[in-house]
Coordinates of C-alpha atoms and ligand atoms in Angstrom, one line a residue:
M190 CA 28.0 -38.8 -41.1
I191 CA 25.7 -38.2 -44.1
T192 CA 26.3 -36.1 -47.2
V193 CA 24.6 -32.9 -48.2
A194 CA 22.6 -34.8 -50.9
E195 CA 21.5 -37.4 -48.3
A196 CA 20.4 -34.6 -45.9
D197 CA 18.4 -33.0 -48.7
A198 CA 16.7 -36.3 -49.5
L199 CA 15.9 -37.0 -45.8
L200 CA 14.5 -33.5 -45.4
S201 CA 12.3 -33.8 -48.5
E202 CA 10.7 -36.9 -47.0
H203 CA 9.5 -34.9 -44.0
V204 CA 8.0 -31.9 -45.8
R205 CA 4.3 -31.5 -45.1
A206 CA 2.2 -29.3 -47.4
L207 CA 0.9 -26.1 -45.6
P208 CA -2.8 -25.5 -45.9
A209 CA -4.1 -23.2 -48.6
I210 CA -6.1 -20.2 -47.3
A211 CA -7.9 -17.3 -48.9
V212 CA -6.4 -13.8 -48.2
P213 CA -7.3 -10.3 -49.4
L214 CA -5.1 -9.2 -52.3
A215 CA -3.7 -6.5 -50.1
E216 CA -2.1 -9.2 -47.9
A217 CA -0.9 -11.4 -50.7
A218 CA 2.5 -9.9 -51.4
G219 CA 5.4 -12.3 -50.5
R220 CA 3.1 -15.3 -50.2
V221 CA 3.0 -18.4 -52.4
L222 CA 0.0 -18.7 -54.8
R223 CA -1.9 -21.9 -54.5
E224 CA -4.4 -21.6 -57.4
A225 CA -4.4 -21.2 -61.2
V226 CA -5.5 -17.8 -62.3
V227 CA -7.1 -17.3 -65.8
A228 CA -8.1 -14.1 -67.6
D229 CA -11.7 -13.3 -66.5
R230 CA -12.3 -11.4 -69.7
D231 CA -10.2 -10.3 -72.7
V232 CA -7.1 -8.3 -71.8
P233 CA -7.2 -5.5 -72.7
P234 CA -11.0 -5.7 -72.4
F235 CA -11.5 -3.2 -75.3
D236 CA -9.4 -1.7 -78.1
R237 CA -7.4 0.6 -75.8
V238 CA -6.1 4.0 -77.0
T239 CA -2.4 4.4 -76.1
M240 CA -1.8 8.0 -77.0
D241 CA -3.8 11.2 -76.5
G242 CA -4.9 12.5 -79.9
V243 CA -7.7 11.8 -82.4
A244 CA -9.3 8.6 -83.5
L245 CA -10.3 8.3 -87.1
A246 CA -11.1 5.8 -89.9
S247 CA -8.0 4.9 -92.0
A248 CA -10.4 4.6 -95.0
D249 CA -10.7 8.4 -94.8
L250 CA -7.0 9.0 -95.1
D251 CA -7.3 10.3 -98.7
R252 CA -7.8 13.6 -96.8
R253 CA -5.5 15.2 -94.2
R254 CA -8.1 17.4 -92.4
F255 CA -10.8 16.0 -90.1
R256 CA -13.7 17.5 -88.3
V257 CA -13.5 17.0 -84.5
A258 CA -17.0 15.6 -83.9
S259 CA -16.6 15.0 -80.1
T260 CA -14.1 14.6 -77.3
Q261 CA -14.0 11.3 -75.5
A262 CA -12.3 10.8 -72.1
A263 CA -11.1 7.5 -70.7
G264 CA -13.9 5.8 -68.9
E265 CA -16.6 6.9 -71.3
P266 CA -18.5 4.4 -73.4
P267 CA -17.0 4.7 -76.9
H268 CA -18.3 7.6 -79.1
T269 CA -19.2 6.8 -82.7
L270 CA -17.8 8.3 -85.9
S271 CA -21.0 8.9 -87.9
E272 CA -19.8 11.0 -90.8
A273 CA -17.0 10.4 -93.2
G274 CA -14.1 12.7 -92.5
D275 CA -15.0 13.0 -88.8
C276 CA -12.6 12.2 -85.9
V277 CA -13.0 11.9 -82.2
E278 CA -10.6 13.7 -79.9
I279 CA -9.7 10.9 -77.6
M280 CA -7.5 10.2 -74.5
T281 CA -5.1 7.5 -73.5
G282 CA -7.0 4.6 -71.8
A283 CA -10.2 5.3 -73.7
A284 CA -12.1 2.5 -75.6
L285 CA -11.5 3.3 -79.3
A286 CA -14.4 5.2 -80.9
E287 CA -16.8 3.0 -83.0
G288 CA -15.9 3.3 -86.6
A289 CA -12.3 4.4 -85.9
D290 CA -9.4 2.1 -86.5
T291 CA -6.4 4.3 -85.9
V292 CA -5.2 7.0 -83.5
V293 CA -3.0 10.0 -84.4
R294 CA -1.3 11.6 -81.4
Y295 CA -1.4 15.4 -80.7
E296 CA 2.2 15.8 -81.7
D297 CA 1.4 14.9 -85.3
L298 CA -1.6 17.2 -85.5
V299 CA -2.6 20.9 -85.7
L300 CA -5.9 21.3 -83.8
E301 CA -7.7 24.5 -84.7
D302 CA -11.3 25.7 -84.7
G303 CA -12.8 22.2 -84.4
W304 CA -10.5 20.7 -87.0
A305 CA -7.6 18.3 -86.8
S306 CA -5.0 18.5 -89.6
L307 CA -2.2 16.1 -90.1
R308 CA 1.2 17.8 -90.0
E309 CA 3.4 17.8 -93.1
G310 CA 5.0 14.5 -93.7
V311 CA 3.0 12.5 -91.1
A312 CA 2.1 9.0 -92.3
V313 CA -0.7 7.2 -90.5
T314 CA -1.0 3.4 -90.5
P315 CA -4.2 1.5 -89.6
G316 CA -4.2 0.2 -86.0
Q317 CA -1.5 2.6 -84.7
N318 CA -1.6 3.7 -81.1
I319 CA -4.2 1.0 -80.3
H320 CA -3.6 -1.9 -77.8
G321 CA -6.1 -4.3 -79.3
R322 CA -8.8 -6.1 -77.3
G323 CA -7.5 -9.6 -76.2
D324 CA -4.0 -8.9 -77.5
D325 CA -2.5 -9.9 -74.2
R326 CA -4.9 -12.8 -73.2
R327 CA -8.2 -14.0 -74.3
A328 CA -10.9 -14.6 -71.7
G329 CA -10.2 -18.0 -70.1
E330 CA -6.5 -18.2 -71.0
P331 CA -4.0 -18.9 -68.2
V332 CA -2.1 -16.1 -66.5
L333 CA -0.6 -17.5 -63.3
G334 CA -0.1 -21.0 -61.8
P335 CA 0.4 -22.3 -58.3
G336 CA 3.8 -22.0 -56.7
V337 CA 4.6 -18.4 -57.6
R338 CA 5.8 -16.2 -54.8
I339 CA 3.6 -13.1 -55.3
G340 CA 5.5 -9.9 -56.1
P341 CA 4.3 -6.5 -57.2
G342 CA 4.1 -7.6 -60.8
H343 CA 1.8 -10.5 -59.9
V344 CA -0.3 -8.1 -57.9
T345 CA -0.7 -6.0 -61.0
A346 CA -2.0 -9.0 -62.9
L347 CA -4.2 -10.3 -60.0
A348 CA -5.8 -6.9 -59.5
S349 CA -6.4 -6.4 -63.2
L350 CA -8.2 -9.8 -63.3
G351 CA -10.4 -9.0 -60.3
A352 CA -8.8 -11.3 -57.8
A353 CA -10.0 -9.5 -54.7
T354 CA -9.0 -12.5 -52.7
V355 CA -6.4 -15.1 -53.6
R356 CA -5.6 -18.6 -52.4
V357 CA -2.1 -18.8 -50.9
S358 CA -0.2 -21.0 -48.6
A359 CA -0.7 -20.4 -44.9
V360 CA 2.4 -18.9 -43.3
P361 CA 3.8 -21.5 -40.8
R362 CA 4.2 -20.5 -37.2
V363 CA 8.0 -20.7 -36.8
A364 CA 9.7 -20.6 -33.4
V365 CA 13.4 -19.8 -33.2
V366 CA 15.0 -20.8 -29.9
T367 CA 18.6 -19.9 -29.3
T368 CA 20.6 -21.5 -26.5
G369 CA 23.7 -20.8 -24.5
D370 CA 24.7 -19.5 -21.1
E371 CA 27.2 -17.1 -22.6
V372 CA 24.5 -15.3 -24.7
V373 CA 22.8 -12.1 -23.5
A374 CA 20.1 -10.0 -25.1
V375 CA 21.2 -7.4 -27.6
A376 CA 20.2 -4.4 -25.4
E377 CA 22.0 -5.8 -22.3
T378 CA 25.6 -5.0 -21.4
P379 CA 27.5 -8.2 -21.6
L380 CA 30.1 -9.1 -19.0
P381 CA 33.6 -9.6 -20.4
H382 CA 33.1 -13.4 -20.8
Q383 CA 29.7 -13.0 -22.4
I384 CA 28.5 -12.2 -25.9
R385 CA 25.4 -10.6 -27.3
Q386 CA 22.7 -12.6 -29.0
S387 CA 23.0 -12.5 -32.8
N388 CA 21.5 -15.8 -34.0
G389 CA 17.9 -14.9 -32.9
P390 CA 17.8 -11.6 -34.7
A391 CA 19.7 -12.9 -37.7
L392 CA 17.4 -15.9 -38.2
R393 CA 14.3 -13.9 -37.7
A394 CA 15.5 -11.4 -40.3
A395 CA 16.3 -14.1 -42.8
L396 CA 13.0 -15.8 -42.3
A397 CA 11.1 -12.5 -42.6
L398 CA 12.9 -11.9 -45.9
H399 CA 11.9 -15.4 -47.1
G400 CA 8.2 -15.1 -46.4
V401 CA 7.8 -15.8 -42.7
P402 CA 7.3 -12.3 -41.1
D403 CA 6.4 -13.1 -37.5
V404 CA 8.8 -15.5 -35.9
A405 CA 8.5 -16.2 -32.2
L406 CA 12.0 -15.8 -30.6
A407 CA 13.0 -17.4 -27.3
H408 CA 16.3 -18.1 -25.6
A409 CA 17.2 -20.8 -23.1
P410 CA 20.4 -21.3 -21.1
D411 CA 22.3 -24.6 -21.3
D412 CA 20.2 -26.2 -18.6
E413 CA 18.2 -29.4 -19.2
A414 CA 15.1 -28.3 -17.3
R415 CA 15.0 -24.8 -18.9
L416 CA 15.6 -26.1 -22.4
R417 CA 12.9 -28.6 -21.9
T418 CA 10.4 -26.1 -20.8
V419 CA 11.1 -23.7 -23.6
F420 CA 11.2 -26.4 -26.3
E421 CA 8.0 -27.9 -25.0
G422 CA 6.2 -24.5 -25.2
A423 CA 7.6 -23.9 -28.7
L424 CA 6.5 -27.3 -29.9
R425 CA 3.0 -26.7 -28.6
T426 CA 2.6 -23.3 -30.4
S427 CA 4.5 -23.7 -33.6
D428 CA 4.5 -25.6 -36.9
M429 CA 8.3 -25.6 -37.1
L430 CA 11.2 -25.2 -34.6
V431 CA 14.6 -23.7 -35.5
L432 CA 17.1 -24.1 -32.7
T433 CA 20.6 -22.8 -32.5
G434 CA 23.6 -24.1 -30.5
G435 CA 24.1 -27.0 -28.2
V436 CA 24.3 -29.6 -31.0
S437 CA 28.0 -30.4 -31.1
A438 CA 30.2 -32.5 -28.8
G439 CA 30.5 -30.3 -25.7
R440 CA 29.5 -31.3 -22.2
F441 CA 26.8 -28.7 -22.3
D442 CA 25.5 -29.5 -25.8
L443 CA 22.2 -30.8 -24.4
V444 CA 19.8 -30.1 -27.3
P445 CA 19.6 -33.6 -28.9
G446 CA 19.0 -35.3 -25.5
V447 CA 16.4 -32.8 -24.4
L448 CA 14.6 -33.1 -27.8
A449 CA 14.7 -36.9 -27.5
S450 CA 13.1 -36.7 -24.0
L451 CA 10.3 -34.7 -25.6
G452 CA 9.6 -37.4 -28.2
V453 CA 11.3 -35.6 -31.0
R454 CA 12.8 -38.3 -33.2
E455 CA 16.2 -37.7 -34.7
V456 CA 16.3 -38.0 -38.5
F457 CA 20.0 -37.1 -38.9
H458 CA 22.8 -35.5 -36.9
K459 CA 25.9 -34.2 -38.6
V460 CA 26.5 -33.6 -42.3
R461 CA 29.7 -33.7 -44.3
Q462 CA 29.8 -30.0 -44.7
K463 CA 31.7 -26.9 -43.5
P464 CA 30.5 -24.9 -41.8
G465 CA 27.6 -26.4 -40.0
K466 CA 28.8 -30.0 -39.6
P467 CA 26.8 -30.6 -36.3
L468 CA 23.4 -29.9 -38.1
W469 CA 20.6 -31.8 -36.4
F470 CA 17.1 -32.5 -37.8
G471 CA 14.2 -34.4 -36.3
V472 CA 10.4 -34.6 -36.1
A473 CA 8.1 -34.4 -33.2
E474 CA 5.4 -37.1 -32.6
D475 CA 2.9 -34.9 -34.4
G476 CA 5.3 -34.4 -37.4
T477 CA 6.5 -30.9 -36.4
P478 CA 10.0 -30.5 -38.0
V479 CA 12.8 -29.4 -35.7
F480 CA 16.1 -28.0 -37.1
G481 CA 19.0 -27.9 -34.7
L482 CA 21.4 -25.4 -36.3
P483 CA 25.0 -25.1 -35.0
G484 CA 25.5 -22.1 -32.7
N485 CA 28.3 -20.5 -34.6
P486 CA 26.6 -17.5 -36.3
V487 CA 27.9 -18.2 -39.8
S488 CA 26.9 -21.9 -39.5
A489 CA 23.4 -21.0 -38.3
L490 CA 22.7 -18.6 -41.1
V491 CA 24.1 -21.1 -43.7
G492 CA 21.9 -23.8 -42.3
L493 CA 18.9 -21.5 -42.5
V494 CA 19.3 -20.5 -46.2
R495 CA 20.6 -23.8 -47.4
Y496 CA 18.2 -26.2 -45.6
V497 CA 15.4 -24.4 -43.7
V498 CA 14.3 -22.0 -46.5
P499 CA 14.0 -24.7 -49.2
F500 CA 12.1 -26.8 -46.6
L501 CA 9.7 -23.9 -46.1
D502 CA 9.4 -23.3 -49.8
A503 CA 8.6 -27.0 -50.4
A504 CA 5.9 -26.9 -47.7
A505 CA 4.4 -23.8 -49.3
G506 CA 4.2 -25.5 -52.7
R507 CA 6.9 -23.4 -54.3
P508 CA 9.4 -25.2 -56.6
A509 CA 13.0 -24.6 -55.7
P510 CA 14.1 -21.5 -57.5
P511 CA 17.0 -22.1 -59.8
R512 CA 20.3 -21.3 -58.2
P513 CA 22.4 -18.9 -60.3
R514 CA 25.9 -20.2 -61.0
L515 CA 28.7 -17.9 -60.4
R516 CA 32.4 -18.1 -61.0
L517 CA 34.2 -18.6 -57.7
T518 CA 37.4 -16.6 -58.0
A519 CA 39.4 -18.5 -55.4
L520 CA 39.0 -21.7 -53.5
P521 CA 39.6 -21.4 -49.8
R522 CA 41.4 -24.2 -47.9
R523 CA 39.1 -27.1 -47.3
K524 CA 38.5 -30.8 -46.4
N525 CA 38.1 -32.6 -49.7
D526 CA 35.3 -35.0 -48.7
F527 CA 33.1 -32.2 -47.4
T528 CA 30.8 -29.8 -49.2
H529 CA 31.9 -26.3 -48.4
F530 CA 29.5 -23.3 -48.1
V531 CA 31.8 -20.3 -48.8
P532 CA 30.4 -16.9 -47.9
V533 CA 31.0 -14.8 -51.0
R534 CA 30.7 -11.2 -52.3
R535 CA 28.7 -11.3 -55.6
D536 CA 30.2 -9.2 -58.3
G537 CA 28.3 -9.7 -61.6
L538 CA 28.9 -13.3 -62.5
D539 CA 31.9 -13.6 -60.1
A540 CA 31.9 -14.7 -56.5
H541 CA 34.8 -13.5 -54.3
P542 CA 35.2 -15.4 -51.0
A543 CA 34.7 -13.0 -48.2
P544 CA 37.6 -12.7 -45.8
S545 CA 36.8 -14.7 -42.7
N546 CA 38.2 -16.0 -39.5
G547 CA 35.8 -19.0 -39.5
S548 CA 32.2 -19.7 -38.7
G549 CA 32.4 -17.7 -35.4
D550 CA 33.5 -14.5 -37.2
V551 CA 30.3 -12.6 -36.7
L552 CA 31.5 -9.5 -38.6
S553 CA 32.7 -11.4 -41.7
L554 CA 29.1 -11.7 -42.9
V555 CA 28.9 -8.0 -43.7
A556 CA 31.3 -8.6 -46.5
S557 CA 29.2 -11.3 -48.2
D558 CA 25.9 -11.5 -50.2
G559 CA 25.4 -15.2 -49.8
I560 CA 27.2 -18.5 -50.1
A561 CA 28.8 -20.5 -52.9
E562 CA 28.2 -24.2 -52.6
V563 CA 31.5 -26.0 -53.4
A564 CA 30.9 -29.8 -53.8
A565 CA 33.2 -32.3 -52.2
G566 CA 36.2 -33.1 -54.3
V567 CA 36.2 -29.8 -56.3
Q568 CA 39.8 -29.0 -57.1
E569 CA 39.7 -25.7 -59.0
P570 CA 37.8 -22.5 -58.6
G571 CA 35.1 -22.4 -61.2
S572 CA 31.3 -22.3 -61.7
V573 CA 29.4 -23.0 -58.5
P574 CA 25.8 -22.5 -57.3
F575 CA 25.1 -19.4 -55.4
I576 CA 22.6 -19.0 -52.5
P577 CA 21.9 -15.5 -51.5
W578 CA 21.2 -14.5 -47.8
S579 CA 18.2 -12.5 -49.0
P580 CA 16.0 -13.7 -51.9
L581 CA 17.1 -12.4 -55.3
Ligands
LIG11 N1 34.9 -31.4 -30.0 C1 34.1 -30.9 -30.9 N2 33.8 -29.6 -30.8 C2 33.1 -28.9 -31.7 C3 32.7 -29.6 -32.9 C4 33.0 -31.0 -33.0 O1 32.7 -31.6 -34.0 N3 33.7 -31.6 -32.0 N4 32.0 -28.9 -33.8 C5 32.3 -27.5 -33.9 C6 31.5 -26.9 -34.9 S1 31.7 -27.3 -36.5 C7 30.5 -26.0 -34.5 S2 29.6 -25.1 -35.7 C8 30.2 -25.7 -33.1 C9 28.7 -25.8 -32.9 O2 28.5 -26.0 -31.7 P1 27.0 -25.9 -31.0 O3 26.0 -26.0 -32.1 O4 27.0 -26.9 -29.9 O5 26.9 -24.4 -30.6 P2 27.5 -23.8 -29.2 O6 28.6 -24.5 -28.7 O7 26.4 -23.6 -28.3 O8 28.0 -22.4 -29.8 C10 29.0 -22.3 -30.8 C11 29.5 -20.8 -30.9 O9 28.4 -20.0 -31.3 C12 28.1 -19.0 -30.3 N5 26.7 -18.8 -30.2 C13 25.8 -19.7 -29.9 N6 24.6 -19.2 -29.9 C14 24.7 -17.9 -30.2 C15 23.8 -16.8 -30.4 N7 22.4 -17.0 -30.2 N8 24.2 -15.7 -30.8 C16 25.5 -15.5 -31.1 N9 26.5 -16.5 -30.9 C17 26.1 -17.6 -30.5 C18 28.7 -19.5 -29.0 O10 29.0 -18.5 -28.1 C19 29.9 -20.3 -29.5 O11 31.0 -19.4 -29.7 O12 30.9 -26.6 -32.3 C20 32.3 -26.8 -32.6 N10 32.8 -27.6 -31.6
MOO12 O1 29.8 -25.4 -38.3 MO1 31.2 -25.4 -37.6 O2 31.1 -23.8 -38.1 O3 32.0 -26.0 -39.1 O4 32.5 -24.4 -37.0

């Protein structure tokens, strides 16, 4: 049985970069950027007025009363101060009037009969209330690099720089196939000895939150022929397969054998970890990766966030995000030579183990925000990496 670190290393050998494609900016959120983006012009592109008020020349500040020569809205070409002692009434977002070098906001003025007077005690400094041209970036300077997962803040920058289309990683076609005779669809009424499907919906939800919105879901009973048909179809139409169940020692744990019969080569089976020891990984003849996650719902979700998500990130060209370290407040009972993934409730910098009756306790997950990774041999509670169920 291999260690968690060995599993990580084997997985990284089988990552294939996803193609980069161009998408409209409106479809870019949540995707991984694959290009460097530079400022197409100075940002801001002009000396931008930041307060509604009047623009004037600080050289004229020996006086406190200015003639309002014109009114300039945002979006107009800059007006010009032609006479000493003039000011331009000007709005936030306007390009500073020519000849002006400072802006006094309305609150510091009395505006009357075409004149603006500074209120008693108001001091004006040159350059105030102006966001200078190029203060944020000069034309040609870098703004974003490849590997960023695009969020609303990145869209603000991309839109400002005129990136109507952006190069991003293609989203892989992922098929999730759950297995098991005892499992019925969520909307069905289970017989007393049956359970409802939860791995399919849970893995689809986790993948959607991690940048793969349209996962194909299928289910197959523990029957070689049926498993084979469903796996074969999924392999034909997907870039990655995530299977659950049927990978441990039971008489009806048929998944590894069926995959082998389809030419999917086993890379590893079983990792020194709890939960999720029976984790299986292999690659099809065309290189398609196949994860066989254990069927227990906690093990399946742990396997997804701990192994499948980083694998997808690497394929998309996104560096592994740093894992925050939290203080695990108690250490559950464990096998010492195994890595333990402990579902925890995050509370500031603390992680409290969620009460659980094991990896089949489907309802325990509601009391956790993610998992703490406790390395083999750890003796005391303390600082451990935290992996959230949903991206932070
Ligand atoms: N003799 C041994 N038995 C088991 C071992 C072992 O090493 N030796 N490993 C145990 C561990 S650890 C786990 S985890 C499970 C994993 O088994 P499988 O991957 O073969 O999964 P199944 O047996 O098919 O199912 C396990 C459990 O999960 C439920 N399940 C399965 N699919 C779903 C689904 N889609 N939605 C909800 N729940 C699901 C299933 O009903 C079982 O209760 O094996 C141990 N046994
Ligand atoms: O993965 Mo198994 O959950 O250790 O029971």
